[in-house]
């Protein structure tokens, strides 16, 4: 999935799925995630209504989310 092509509803739901994937017990360990990147995925910036917009996310987070998306598809 390409983050820059997602609307706020799709991205918000997808970020929840990514958060569950990286924070589950016994899940995949991402050694290359910085603390800031990890925190941005776990607690993405949202608008007043609680939706995540693509322009709120850093480029690093967008790339990481897309990589994690590929891992989720392969599970």
Tab-separated table of N, CA and C in Angstrom:
chain	number	residue	atom	x	y	z
A	1	UNK	N	0.849	-1.181	0.000
A	1	UNK	CA	0.000	0.000	0.000
A	1	UNK	C	0.892	1.241	0.000
A	2	UNK	N	0.479	2.210	-0.742
A	2	UNK	CA	1.229	3.450	-0.831
A	2	UNK	C	0.533	4.495	0.044
A	3	UNK	N	1.232	4.948	1.068
A	3	UNK	CA	0.661	5.881	2.033
A	3	UNK	C	0.169	7.150	1.350
A	4	UNK	N	0.936	7.686	0.413
A	4	UNK	CA	0.549	8.943	-0.236
A	4	UNK	C	-0.687	8.827	-1.112
A	5	UNK	N	-1.169	7.614	-1.351
A	5	UNK	CA	-2.378	7.413	-2.141
A	5	UNK	C	-3.596	7.126	-1.271
A	6	UNK	N	-3.414	7.084	0.040
A	6	UNK	CA	-4.509	6.749	0.957
A	6	UNK	C	-5.236	8.001	1.429
A	7	UNK	N	-6.541	7.832	1.619
A	7	UNK	CA	-7.332	8.872	2.251
A	7	UNK	C	-7.223	8.737	3.763
A	8	UNK	N	-7.784	9.695	4.479
A	8	UNK	CA	-7.628	9.699	5.937
A	8	UNK	C	-8.308	8.501	6.601
A	9	UNK	N	-9.426	8.031	6.077
A	9	UNK	CA	-10.109	6.885	6.684
A	9	UNK	C	-9.292	5.612	6.493
A	10	UNK	N	-8.837	5.406	5.280
A	10	UNK	CA	-8.039	4.220	4.963
A	10	UNK	C	-6.723	4.227	5.736
A	11	UNK	N	-6.068	5.382	5.783
A	11	UNK	CA	-4.788	5.481	6.489
A	11	UNK	C	-4.966	5.278	7.989
A	12	UNK	N	-6.008	5.829	8.558
A	12	UNK	CA	-6.255	5.666	9.990
A	12	UNK	C	-6.450	4.193	10.331
A	13	UNK	N	-7.256	3.494	9.566
A	13	UNK	CA	-7.480	2.065	9.815
A	13	UNK	C	-6.206	1.264	9.582
A	14	UNK	N	-5.463	1.627	8.558
A	14	UNK	CA	-4.231	0.911	8.262
A	14	UNK	C	-3.186	1.126	9.357
A	15	UNK	N	-3.087	2.339	9.890
A	15	UNK	CA	-2.130	2.606	10.968
A	15	UNK	C	-2.475	1.780	12.208
A	16	UNK	N	-3.747	1.551	12.462
A	16	UNK	CA	-4.152	0.691	13.584
A	16	UNK	C	-3.661	-0.736	13.357
A	17	UNK	N	-3.777	-1.212	12.120
A	17	UNK	CA	-3.319	-2.554	11.785
A	17	UNK	C	-1.796	-2.666	11.934
A	18	UNK	N	-1.076	-1.656	11.480
A	18	UNK	CA	0.387	-1.647	11.604
A	18	UNK	C	0.791	-1.610	13.072
A	19	UNK	N	0.103	-0.797	13.859
A	19	UNK	CA	0.392	-0.694	15.297
A	19	UNK	C	0.219	-2.053	15.976
A	20	UNK	N	-0.859	-2.742	15.664
A	20	UNK	CA	-1.092	-4.076	16.234
A	20	UNK	C	0.000	-5.051	15.814
A	21	UNK	N	0.423	-4.955	14.571
A	21	UNK	CA	1.432	-5.870	14.041
A	21	UNK	C	2.781	-5.691	14.727
A	22	UNK	N	3.200	-4.454	14.934
A	22	UNK	CA	4.537	-4.244	15.506
A	22	UNK	C	4.562	-4.317	17.020
A	23	UNK	N	3.397	-4.241	17.665
A	23	UNK	CA	3.395	-4.250	19.130
A	23	UNK	C	2.892	-5.558	19.734
A	24	UNK	N	2.567	-6.532	18.918
A	24	UNK	CA	2.054	-7.799	19.457
A	24	UNK	C	3.192	-8.600	20.112
A	25	UNK	N	2.868	-9.336	21.157
A	25	UNK	CA	3.880	-10.162	21.820
A	25	UNK	C	4.418	-11.221	20.862
A	26	UNK	N	5.714	-11.383	20.861
A	26	UNK	CA	6.332	-12.376	19.995
A	26	UNK	C	6.329	-11.981	18.536
A	27	UNK	N	6.040	-10.721	18.286
A	27	UNK	CA	5.986	-10.237	16.907
A	27	UNK	C	7.374	-9.994	16.342
A	28	UNK	N	7.378	-9.383	15.212
A	28	UNK	CA	8.624	-9.086	14.523
A	28	UNK	C	9.334	-7.936	15.219
A	29	UNK	N	10.639	-8.072	15.373
A	29	UNK	CA	11.445	-7.012	15.975
A	29	UNK	C	12.079	-6.185	14.870
A	30	UNK	N	11.884	-4.890	14.905
A	30	UNK	CA	12.443	-3.992	13.900
A	30	UNK	C	13.589	-3.214	14.519
A	31	UNK	N	14.778	-3.722	14.375
A	31	UNK	CA	15.944	-3.105	15.008
A	31	UNK	C	16.298	-1.760	14.398
A	32	UNK	N	15.877	-1.522	13.159
A	32	UNK	CA	16.223	-0.275	12.497
A	32	UNK	C	15.263	0.867	12.818
A	33	UNK	N	14.223	0.602	13.593
A	33	UNK	CA	13.302	1.672	13.972
A	33	UNK	C	13.917	2.537	15.051
A	34	UNK	N	13.947	3.829	14.810
A	34	UNK	CA	14.379	4.733	15.871
A	34	UNK	C	13.225	4.876	16.859
A	35	UNK	N	13.537	5.387	18.023
A	35	UNK	CA	12.500	5.575	19.036
A	35	UNK	C	11.425	6.534	18.524
A	36	UNK	N	11.839	7.584	17.813
A	36	UNK	CA	10.876	8.540	17.270
A	36	UNK	C	9.973	7.897	16.218
A	37	UNK	N	10.571	7.079	15.333
A	37	UNK	CA	9.781	6.395	14.307
A	37	UNK	C	8.779	5.450	14.950
A	38	UNK	N	9.239	4.687	15.934
A	38	UNK	CA	8.377	3.740	16.632
A	38	UNK	C	7.219	4.474	17.310
A	39	UNK	N	7.540	5.572	17.982
A	39	UNK	CA	6.500	6.350	18.670
A	39	UNK	C	5.499	6.963	17.694
A	40	UNK	N	5.996	7.386	16.525
A	40	UNK	CA	5.083	7.970	15.542
A	40	UNK	C	4.132	6.922	14.976
A	41	UNK	N	4.595	5.684	14.849
A	41	UNK	CA	3.719	4.612	14.379
A	41	UNK	C	2.715	4.233	15.466
A	42	UNK	N	3.180	4.163	16.707
A	42	UNK	CA	2.274	3.790	17.807
A	42	UNK	C	1.271	4.886	18.130
A	43	UNK	N	1.694	6.125	17.998
A	43	UNK	CA	0.839	7.279	18.320
A	43	UNK	C	0.911	8.295	17.193
A	44	UNK	N	0.343	7.979	16.047
A	44	UNK	CA	0.452	8.901	14.917
A	44	UNK	C	-0.288	10.213	15.181
A	45	UNK	N	0.226	11.302	14.629
A	45	UNK	CA	-0.472	12.579	14.788
A	45	UNK	C	-1.825	12.523	14.084
A	46	UNK	N	-2.835	13.100	14.704
A	46	UNK	CA	-4.194	13.051	14.159
A	46	UNK	C	-4.804	14.448	14.120
A	47	UNK	N	-5.897	14.544	13.384
A	47	UNK	CA	-6.655	15.793	13.365
A	47	UNK	C	-7.598	15.813	14.572
A	48	UNK	N	-8.410	16.840	14.651
A	48	UNK	CA	-9.321	16.993	15.797
A	48	UNK	C	-10.331	15.851	15.900
A	49	UNK	N	-10.615	15.193	14.776
A	49	UNK	CA	-11.575	14.093	14.771
A	49	UNK	C	-10.918	12.730	14.975
A	50	UNK	N	-9.588	12.702	15.142
A	50	UNK	CA	-8.886	11.454	15.398
A	50	UNK	C	-8.389	10.718	14.168
A	51	UNK	N	-8.427	11.363	13.001
A	51	UNK	CA	-7.963	10.723	11.772
A	51	UNK	C	-6.511	11.077	11.473
A	52	UNK	N	-5.803	10.096	10.911
A	52	UNK	CA	-4.412	10.290	10.495
A	52	UNK	C	-4.421	10.744	9.040
A	53	UNK	N	-3.707	11.807	8.761
A	53	UNK	CA	-3.567	12.296	7.394
A	53	UNK	C	-2.140	12.041	6.928
A	54	UNK	N	-1.977	11.733	5.652
A	54	UNK	CA	-0.655	11.403	5.116
A	54	UNK	C	0.337	12.543	5.299
A	55	UNK	N	-0.116	13.760	5.252
A	55	UNK	CA	0.805	14.885	5.390
A	55	UNK	C	1.198	15.163	6.837
A	56	UNK	N	0.611	14.449	7.794
A	56	UNK	CA	1.028	14.557	9.195
A	56	UNK	C	2.223	13.655	9.504
A	57	UNK	N	2.446	12.635	8.672
A	57	UNK	CA	3.488	11.639	8.938
A	57	UNK	C	4.816	12.045	8.313
A	58	UNK	N	5.900	11.704	8.999
A	58	UNK	CA	7.231	11.963	8.440
A	58	UNK	C	7.480	11.016	7.271
A	59	UNK	N	8.406	11.381	6.414
A	59	UNK	CA	8.747	10.524	5.270
A	59	UNK	C	9.284	9.169	5.744
A	60	UNK	N	10.079	9.171	6.824
A	60	UNK	CA	10.601	7.910	7.372
A	60	UNK	C	9.464	6.988	7.791
A	61	UNK	N	8.475	7.537	8.451
A	61	UNK	CA	7.345	6.729	8.902
A	61	UNK	C	6.558	6.196	7.720
A	62	UNK	N	6.359	6.999	6.699
A	62	UNK	CA	5.640	6.538	5.507
A	62	UNK	C	6.354	5.343	4.879
A	63	UNK	N	7.670	5.438	4.765
A	63	UNK	CA	8.453	4.343	4.175
A	63	UNK	C	8.354	3.089	5.040
A	64	UNK	N	8.502	3.258	6.345
A	64	UNK	CA	8.427	2.115	7.256
A	64	UNK	C	7.051	1.464	7.225
A	65	UNK	N	6.015	2.257	7.188
A	65	UNK	CA	4.655	1.724	7.147
A	65	UNK	C	4.445	0.926	5.857
A	66	UNK	N	4.992	1.412	4.765
A	66	UNK	CA	4.867	0.686	3.501
A	66	UNK	C	5.627	-0.638	3.545
A	67	UNK	N	6.793	-0.646	4.180
A	67	UNK	CA	7.544	-1.902	4.329
A	67	UNK	C	6.792	-2.881	5.226
A	68	UNK	N	6.250	-2.379	6.306
A	68	UNK	CA	5.495	-3.234	7.223
A	68	UNK	C	4.241	-3.754	6.519
A	69	UNK	N	3.657	-2.939	5.660
A	69	UNK	CA	2.504	-3.370	4.873
A	69	UNK	C	2.823	-4.622	4.064
A	70	UNK	N	4.010	-4.640	3.462
A	70	UNK	CA	4.427	-5.823	2.694
A	70	UNK	C	4.551	-7.050	3.590
A	71	UNK	N	5.066	-6.864	4.808
A	71	UNK	CA	5.190	-7.989	5.740
A	71	UNK	C	3.810	-8.508	6.166
A	72	UNK	N	2.881	-7.599	6.385
A	72	UNK	CA	1.529	-7.999	6.782
A	72	UNK	C	0.871	-8.813	5.666
A	73	UNK	N	1.069	-8.399	4.419
A	73	UNK	CA	0.491	-9.119	3.288
A	73	UNK	C	1.029	-10.526	3.180
A	74	UNK	N	2.298	-10.720	3.566
A	74	UNK	CA	2.955	-12.018	3.413
A	74	UNK	C	2.661	-12.972	4.562
A	75	UNK	N	2.057	-12.489	5.643
A	75	UNK	CA	1.828	-13.360	6.798
A	75	UNK	C	0.761	-14.375	6.561
